[in-house]
Tab-separated table of C-alpha atoms in Angstrom:
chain	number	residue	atom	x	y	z
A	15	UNK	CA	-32.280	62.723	8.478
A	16	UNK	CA	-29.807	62.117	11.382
A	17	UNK	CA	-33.031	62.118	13.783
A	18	UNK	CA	-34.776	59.541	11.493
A	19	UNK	CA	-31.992	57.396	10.841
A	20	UNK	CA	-30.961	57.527	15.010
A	21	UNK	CA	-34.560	56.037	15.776
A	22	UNK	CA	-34.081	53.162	13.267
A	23	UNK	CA	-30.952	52.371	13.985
A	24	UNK	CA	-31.726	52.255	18.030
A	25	UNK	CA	-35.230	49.988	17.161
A	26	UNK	CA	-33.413	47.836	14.807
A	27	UNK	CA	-30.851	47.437	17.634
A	28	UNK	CA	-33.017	46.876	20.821
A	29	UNK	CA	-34.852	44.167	18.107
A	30	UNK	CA	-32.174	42.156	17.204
A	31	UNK	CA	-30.665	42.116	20.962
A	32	UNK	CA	-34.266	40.093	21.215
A	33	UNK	CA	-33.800	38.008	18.313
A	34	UNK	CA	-30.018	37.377	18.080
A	35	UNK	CA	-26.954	36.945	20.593
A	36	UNK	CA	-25.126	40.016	21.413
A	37	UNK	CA	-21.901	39.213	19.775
A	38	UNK	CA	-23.934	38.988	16.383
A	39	UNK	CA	-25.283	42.230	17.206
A	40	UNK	CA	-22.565	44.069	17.833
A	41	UNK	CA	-21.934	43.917	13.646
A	42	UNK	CA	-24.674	46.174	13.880
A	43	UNK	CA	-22.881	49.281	14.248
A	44	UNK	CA	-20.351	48.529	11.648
A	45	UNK	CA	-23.635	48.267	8.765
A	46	UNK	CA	-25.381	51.291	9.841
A	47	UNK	CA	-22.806	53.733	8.358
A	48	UNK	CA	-23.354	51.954	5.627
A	49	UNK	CA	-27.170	52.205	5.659
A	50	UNK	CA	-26.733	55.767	6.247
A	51	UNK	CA	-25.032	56.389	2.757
A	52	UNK	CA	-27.150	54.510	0.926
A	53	UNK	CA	-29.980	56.501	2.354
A	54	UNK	CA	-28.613	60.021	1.712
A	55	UNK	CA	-27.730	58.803	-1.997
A	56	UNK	CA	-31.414	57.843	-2.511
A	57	UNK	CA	-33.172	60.255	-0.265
A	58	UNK	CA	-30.399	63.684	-0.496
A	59	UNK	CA	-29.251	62.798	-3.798
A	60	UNK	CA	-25.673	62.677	-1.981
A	61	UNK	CA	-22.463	61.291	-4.207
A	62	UNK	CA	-20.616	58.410	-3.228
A	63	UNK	CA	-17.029	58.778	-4.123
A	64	UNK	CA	-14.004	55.834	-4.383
A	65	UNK	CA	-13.294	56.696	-0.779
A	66	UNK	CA	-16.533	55.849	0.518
A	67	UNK	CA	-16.710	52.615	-1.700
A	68	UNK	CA	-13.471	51.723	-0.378
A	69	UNK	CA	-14.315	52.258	3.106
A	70	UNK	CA	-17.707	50.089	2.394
A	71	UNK	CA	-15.478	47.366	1.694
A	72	UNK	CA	-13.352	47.629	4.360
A	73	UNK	CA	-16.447	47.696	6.887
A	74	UNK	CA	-18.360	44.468	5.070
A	75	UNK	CA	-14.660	42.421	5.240
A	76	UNK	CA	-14.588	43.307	8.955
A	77	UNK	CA	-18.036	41.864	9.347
A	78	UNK	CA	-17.176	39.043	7.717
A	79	UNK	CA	-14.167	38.356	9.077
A	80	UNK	CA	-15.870	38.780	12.902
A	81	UNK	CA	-18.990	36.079	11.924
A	82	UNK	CA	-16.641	33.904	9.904
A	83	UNK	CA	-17.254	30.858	12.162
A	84	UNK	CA	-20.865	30.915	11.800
A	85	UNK	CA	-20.028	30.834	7.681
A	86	UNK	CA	-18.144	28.337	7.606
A	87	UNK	CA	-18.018	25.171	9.871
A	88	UNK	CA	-14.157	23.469	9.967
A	89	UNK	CA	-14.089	19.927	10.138
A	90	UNK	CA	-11.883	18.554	13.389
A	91	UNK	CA	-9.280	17.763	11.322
A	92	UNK	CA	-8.663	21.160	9.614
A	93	UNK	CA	-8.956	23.027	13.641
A	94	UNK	CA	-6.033	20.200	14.416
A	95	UNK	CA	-3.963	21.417	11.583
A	96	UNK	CA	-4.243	25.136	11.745
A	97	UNK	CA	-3.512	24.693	15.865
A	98	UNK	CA	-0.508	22.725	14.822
A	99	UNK	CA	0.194	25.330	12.553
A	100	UNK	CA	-0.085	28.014	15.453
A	101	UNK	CA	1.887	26.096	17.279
A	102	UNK	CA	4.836	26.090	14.742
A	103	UNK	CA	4.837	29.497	13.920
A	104	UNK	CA	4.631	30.194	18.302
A	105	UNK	CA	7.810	28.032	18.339
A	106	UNK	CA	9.711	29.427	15.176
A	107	UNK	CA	8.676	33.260	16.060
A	108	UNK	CA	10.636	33.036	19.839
A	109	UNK	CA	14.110	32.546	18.770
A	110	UNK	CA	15.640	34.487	21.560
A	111	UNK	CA	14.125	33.724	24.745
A	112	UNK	CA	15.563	35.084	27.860
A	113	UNK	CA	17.053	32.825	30.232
């Protein structure tokens, strides 16, 4: 199983580094663990426990947090507000500034 899935996992890989920039591929290796459960429930007749759900969701948040541009276009006007925004909190956060 661990040979098997390694061989997918590195085709899949050198595949979408053909298709797909590498910064989109890179989410790659946060899904295959994923993959990799799934297929030992179906295949091994492994259990998934609450930990391993919980760490599922923690992985597919990451990976949407990392391609969240590509999701979800922001108008000018909303990028103007949260910089001003960022810009505020940079200025309210340094209180004491050396001298």
């Amino acid at each position: 199983m661990i040979f098997f899935g390694s061989i997918v996992a590195y085709l899949s890989y050198i595949w979408l580094l053909s298709v797909k920039p590498a910064a989109l591929v890179s989410t790659h290796t946060y899904i295959n663990p994923i993959v990799t459960v799934i297929a030992g429930w179906i295949v091994a007749n492994q259990s998934i426990n609450g930990g391993q759900l919980y760490g599922l969701f923690i992985i597919l948040l990451g990976v949407l947090l990392t391609n969240v541009t590509k999701y979800f276009r922001l108008s000018k006007r909303a990028k103007v507000k949260i910089r001003r925004v960022r810009r505020f909190l940079n200025r309210t956060g340094r209180r004491y500034q050396p001298i």
